[in-house]
Each structure stands twice: as structure tokens, then as C-alpha cells.
Coordinates of N, CA, C and O in Angstrom, one line a residue:
M1 N -14.0 -143.4 -76.0 CA -14.0 -142.2 -75.3 C -15.0 -141.2 -75.8 O -15.0 -141.0 -77.0
S2 N -15.7 -140.6 -75.0 CA -16.8 -139.7 -75.4 C -16.1 -138.5 -75.9 O -14.9 -138.1 -75.6
K3 N -16.8 -137.7 -76.9 CA -16.2 -136.6 -77.4 C -16.0 -135.5 -76.4 O -15.0 -134.7 -76.5
L4 N -16.8 -135.4 -75.3 CA -16.5 -134.4 -74.3 C -15.3 -134.7 -73.4 O -14.6 -133.8 -73.2
K5 N -15.1 -136.0 -73.3 CA -13.9 -136.4 -72.4 C -12.6 -136.1 -73.2 O -11.6 -135.7 -72.8
L6 N -12.7 -136.4 -74.7 CA -11.7 -136.1 -75.5 C -11.3 -134.7 -75.6 O -10.2 -134.2 -75.6
L7 N -12.4 -133.9 -75.7 CA -12.2 -132.4 -75.7 C -11.5 -131.9 -74.5 O -10.5 -131.3 -74.5
L8 N -11.9 -132.4 -73.3 CA -11.2 -132.0 -72.0 C -9.8 -132.5 -72.0 O -8.8 -131.7 -71.6
K9 N -9.6 -133.7 -72.4 CA -8.2 -134.3 -72.4 C -7.2 -133.5 -73.2 O -6.2 -133.1 -72.9
T10 N -7.8 -133.2 -74.5 CA -6.8 -132.4 -75.3 C -6.6 -130.9 -74.9 O -5.6 -130.4 -74.9
Y11 N -7.6 -130.4 -74.3 CA -7.6 -129.0 -73.8 C -6.7 -129.0 -72.6 O -5.7 -128.1 -72.4
F12 N -6.9 -129.9 -71.7 CA -6.1 -129.9 -70.4 C -4.6 -130.3 -70.8 O -3.7 -129.7 -70.2
Q13 N -4.4 -131.1 -71.7 CA -3.0 -131.4 -72.3 C -2.2 -130.2 -72.6 O -1.1 -130.0 -72.2
S14 N -2.9 -129.3 -73.5 CA -2.3 -128.1 -74.0 C -2.1 -127.2 -72.8 O -1.0 -126.5 -72.8
C15 N -3.1 -127.0 -71.9 CA -3.0 -126.1 -70.8 C -1.8 -126.4 -69.9 O -1.0 -125.5 -69.5
I16 N -1.7 -127.8 -69.5 CA -0.7 -128.0 -68.5 C 0.7 -127.9 -69.1 O 1.6 -127.5 -68.4
E17 N 0.8 -128.2 -70.4 CA 2.2 -128.0 -70.9 C 2.5 -126.6 -71.2 O 3.7 -126.2 -70.9
A18 N 1.5 -125.8 -71.6 CA 1.8 -124.3 -71.7 C 2.2 -123.7 -70.4 O 3.2 -122.9 -70.1
F19 N 1.5 -124.1 -69.3 CA 1.7 -123.6 -68.0 C 3.1 -124.0 -67.4 O 3.9 -123.2 -66.9
R20 N 3.4 -125.2 -67.7 CA 4.8 -125.8 -67.3 C 5.8 -125.0 -67.9 O 6.8 -124.6 -67.2
H21 N 5.8 -124.7 -69.2 CA 6.9 -124.0 -69.9 C 6.8 -122.6 -69.5 O 8.0 -122.0 -69.2
K22 N 5.7 -121.9 -69.3 CA 5.7 -120.6 -68.8 C 6.3 -120.4 -67.5 O 7.0 -119.4 -67.1
E23 N 6.1 -121.4 -66.6 CA 6.7 -121.4 -65.2 C 8.2 -121.8 -65.1 O 8.6 -121.8 -64.1
G24 N 8.6 -122.4 -66.2 CA 9.9 -122.9 -66.3 C 10.0 -124.2 -65.3 O 11.1 -124.4 -64.7
L25 N 9.0 -124.9 -65.3 CA 9.0 -126.2 -64.4 C 9.4 -127.5 -65.2 O 9.2 -127.5 -66.4
T26 N 9.9 -128.4 -64.5 CA 10.3 -129.7 -65.2 C 9.0 -130.5 -65.1 O 8.0 -130.2 -64.4
Q27 N 9.0 -131.7 -65.9 CA 7.9 -132.6 -65.8 C 7.8 -133.1 -64.3 O 6.7 -133.3 -63.8
E28 N 8.9 -133.3 -63.7 CA 8.9 -133.9 -62.3 C 8.3 -132.9 -61.3 O 7.4 -133.3 -60.5
S29 N 8.7 -131.6 -61.4 CA 8.2 -130.6 -60.6 C 6.7 -130.3 -60.7 O 6.0 -130.0 -59.8
M30 N 6.3 -130.4 -61.9 CA 4.9 -130.3 -62.3 C 4.1 -131.4 -61.7 O 3.0 -131.2 -61.2
A31 N 4.6 -132.6 -61.9 CA 4.0 -133.8 -61.2 C 3.7 -133.6 -59.7 O 2.7 -133.8 -59.2
E32 N 4.8 -133.1 -59.0 CA 4.8 -132.8 -57.6 C 3.5 -131.8 -57.3 O 3.0 -131.9 -56.4
K33 N 3.5 -130.8 -58.2 CA 2.5 -129.7 -57.9 C 1.2 -130.3 -58.0 O 0.2 -129.8 -57.4
L34 N 0.9 -131.3 -58.9 CA -0.3 -131.9 -59.1 C -0.7 -133.1 -58.3 O -1.6 -133.7 -58.4
F35 N 0.5 -133.4 -57.4 CA 0.3 -134.6 -56.6 C 0.2 -135.9 -57.3 O -0.6 -136.8 -56.9
I36 N 0.8 -136.1 -58.4 CA 0.6 -137.3 -59.2 C 2.2 -137.7 -59.5 O 3.2 -136.9 -59.2
S37 N 2.2 -138.9 -59.9 CA 3.7 -139.5 -60.2 C 4.1 -138.8 -61.6 O 3.3 -138.3 -62.4
T38 N 5.4 -138.8 -61.8 CA 6.0 -138.2 -63.0 C 5.5 -139.0 -64.3 O 5.2 -138.3 -65.1
R39 N 5.5 -140.2 -64.1 CA 4.8 -141.1 -65.2 C 3.4 -140.7 -65.6 O 3.0 -140.5 -66.7
S40 N 2.6 -140.5 -64.6 CA 1.2 -139.9 -64.7 C 1.2 -138.7 -65.4 O 0.3 -138.4 -66.3
Y41 N 2.1 -137.8 -65.0 CA 2.1 -136.4 -65.6 C 2.5 -136.4 -67.0 O 2.0 -135.8 -67.9
I42 N 3.6 -137.2 -67.4 CA 4.0 -137.4 -68.7 C 2.8 -137.9 -69.5 O 2.7 -137.5 -70.7
D43 N 2.1 -138.9 -69.1 CA 1.0 -139.4 -69.8 C -0.1 -138.4 -70.0 O -0.7 -138.4 -71.1
L44 N -0.4 -137.6 -69.0 CA -1.3 -136.5 -69.3 C -0.8 -135.5 -70.4 O -1.4 -135.1 -71.3
E45 N 0.5 -135.1 -70.2 CA 1.0 -134.2 -71.2 C 1.1 -134.6 -72.6 O 1.0 -133.9 -73.5
H46 N 1.3 -136.0 -72.8 CA 1.3 -136.5 -74.1 C 0.0 -137.1 -74.6 O -0.1 -137.7 -75.6
G47 N -1.1 -136.9 -73.8 CA -2.4 -137.3 -74.2 C -2.8 -138.6 -74.2 O -3.7 -139.2 -74.8
K48 N -2.0 -139.4 -73.4 CA -2.2 -140.9 -73.2 C -3.3 -141.1 -72.2 O -3.9 -142.3 -72.0
S49 N -3.5 -140.1 -71.3 CA -4.6 -140.4 -70.2 C -5.4 -138.9 -70.1 O -4.8 -137.8 -70.6
C50 N -6.4 -139.0 -69.3 CA -7.2 -137.8 -69.0 C -7.0 -137.5 -67.6 O -6.8 -138.5 -66.8
C51 N -7.2 -136.3 -67.2 CA -7.0 -135.9 -65.8 C -8.2 -136.4 -65.0 O -9.3 -136.5 -65.4
S52 N -7.8 -136.6 -63.8 CA -8.8 -136.9 -62.6 C -9.4 -135.6 -62.3 O -8.9 -134.5 -62.4
S53 N -10.6 -135.7 -61.7 CA -11.1 -134.4 -61.1 C -10.2 -133.8 -60.0 O -10.0 -132.6 -59.9
L54 N -9.6 -134.6 -59.3 CA -8.6 -134.1 -58.2 C -7.4 -133.5 -58.8 O -7.0 -132.4 -58.5
T55 N -6.9 -134.0 -59.9 CA -5.7 -133.5 -60.7 C -6.1 -132.1 -61.2 O -5.4 -131.1 -61.2
L56 N -7.3 -132.2 -61.8 CA -7.9 -130.8 -62.4 C -8.0 -129.8 -61.2 O -7.6 -128.6 -61.6
M57 N -8.4 -130.1 -60.2 CA -8.6 -129.1 -59.1 C -7.2 -128.7 -58.7 O -7.1 -127.5 -58.3
F58 N -6.2 -129.5 -58.5 CA -4.8 -129.1 -58.1 C -4.2 -128.1 -59.1 O -3.6 -127.2 -58.8
F59 N -4.5 -128.4 -60.4 CA -4.1 -127.5 -61.4 C -4.8 -126.1 -61.3 O -4.1 -125.1 -61.4
L60 N -6.1 -126.0 -61.3 CA -6.6 -124.8 -61.1 C -6.2 -124.0 -59.8 O -6.2 -122.8 -59.8
G61 N -6.0 -124.9 -58.8 CA -5.4 -124.2 -57.5 C -4.1 -123.6 -57.7 O -3.8 -122.7 -56.9
S62 N -3.3 -124.0 -58.7 CA -2.0 -123.5 -58.9 C -2.0 -122.3 -59.8 O -1.1 -121.5 -60.0
L63 N -3.2 -122.0 -60.5 CA -3.3 -120.8 -61.3 C -3.8 -119.6 -60.5 O -4.4 -119.6 -59.4
S64 N -3.4 -118.4 -61.0 CA -4.0 -117.1 -60.4 C -5.5 -117.2 -60.7 O -6.1 -117.9 -61.5
D65 N -6.1 -116.3 -60.1 CA -7.6 -116.1 -60.3 C -8.1 -115.8 -61.8 O -8.9 -116.4 -62.2
E66 N -7.2 -114.9 -62.3 CA -7.4 -114.6 -63.7 C -7.2 -115.7 -64.6 O -8.0 -116.0 -65.5
E67 N -6.1 -116.5 -64.4 CA -5.7 -117.6 -65.2 C -6.8 -118.7 -65.1 O -7.2 -119.4 -66.0
C68 N -7.3 -118.9 -63.8 CA -8.4 -119.8 -63.6 C -9.6 -119.5 -64.5 O -10.2 -120.3 -65.1
L69 N -10.0 -118.3 -64.4 CA -11.3 -117.8 -65.1 C -11.1 -117.9 -66.6 O -12.0 -118.4 -67.2
Q70 N -9.8 -117.6 -67.0 CA -9.5 -117.8 -68.4 C -9.5 -119.2 -69.0 O -10.1 -119.5 -70.1
F71 N -9.2 -120.1 -68.0 CA -9.1 -121.6 -68.2 C -10.6 -121.9 -68.6 O -10.9 -122.7 -69.4
I72 N -11.4 -121.6 -67.6 CA -12.9 -122.0 -67.6 C -13.5 -121.4 -68.9 O -14.3 -122.0 -69.5
H73 N -13.3 -120.1 -69.0 CA -13.9 -119.4 -70.3 C -13.4 -120.0 -71.6 O -14.5 -120.2 -72.4
D74 N -12.2 -120.3 -71.7 CA -11.8 -120.8 -72.9 C -12.4 -122.3 -73.1 O -12.7 -122.7 -74.3
F75 N -12.5 -123.0 -72.1 CA -13.1 -124.4 -72.3 C -14.6 -124.3 -72.5 O -15.1 -125.0 -73.4
K76 N -15.3 -123.3 -72.0 CA -16.7 -123.1 -72.3 C -16.9 -122.7 -73.8 O -17.8 -123.2 -74.4
K77 N -15.8 -122.0 -74.4 CA -16.0 -121.6 -75.8 C -15.7 -122.8 -76.6 O -16.4 -123.0 -77.6
K78 N -14.8 -123.7 -76.2 CA -14.6 -125.0 -76.9 C -15.9 -125.9 -76.9 O -16.3 -126.5 -77.9
L79 N -16.6 -125.8 -75.8 CA -17.8 -126.6 -75.7 C -18.8 -126.0 -76.6 O -19.6 -126.8 -77.2
A80 N -19.0 -124.8 -76.7 CA -20.0 -124.1 -77.5 C -19.7 -124.4 -79.0 O -20.7 -124.5 -79.9
C81 N -18.5 -124.6 -79.3 CA -18.2 -124.9 -80.8 C -18.4 -126.3 -81.1 O -18.3 -126.6 -82.3
K82 N -18.5 -127.0 -80.2 CA -18.7 -128.5 -80.3 C -19.8 -128.9 -81.1 O -20.6 -128.7 -81.6

């Protein structure tokens, strides 16, 4: 796996788990929000797989505008440190 893909996987993993806990969602309800199976969501949250572009877009769509901008800003900072 490329370093950039691994960076995205790790970052996305931490963001979806933090979002799920902040919103008080179960893994099942988070999977529904992202239009994926519960098993696929669990694999994402545990770092066993990386998100698809569609899953990433559904996640960004569930964030407020400010949260979405913060997500992108924080990822850009991680890229710069790479």
C-alpha cells in the first residue's frame, strides 16, 4: 500500500470513529449513513480497509461545512508533514 493511501486510511479511520462517538451512533447506524454494510464499516474503523471515494463523499456530506473544511485542512497538514 502506498504511503499516501496508508495516510488517508489511518486519518479516515480516526475521523469516522471520532465522529461516530461524538454523534452517539452505533457502528450499524454509521454504516447506514455511509451506505455500506456493517461489516465494511467495522473494517474501515479497525483499519482493515481503506474508504472508497464514494464512502468518503458520503462521510463529508454528513459533516457540517465547518467540520468538512476542518477535515480537509487537517488532512492537508498531514500531507505537508509527510
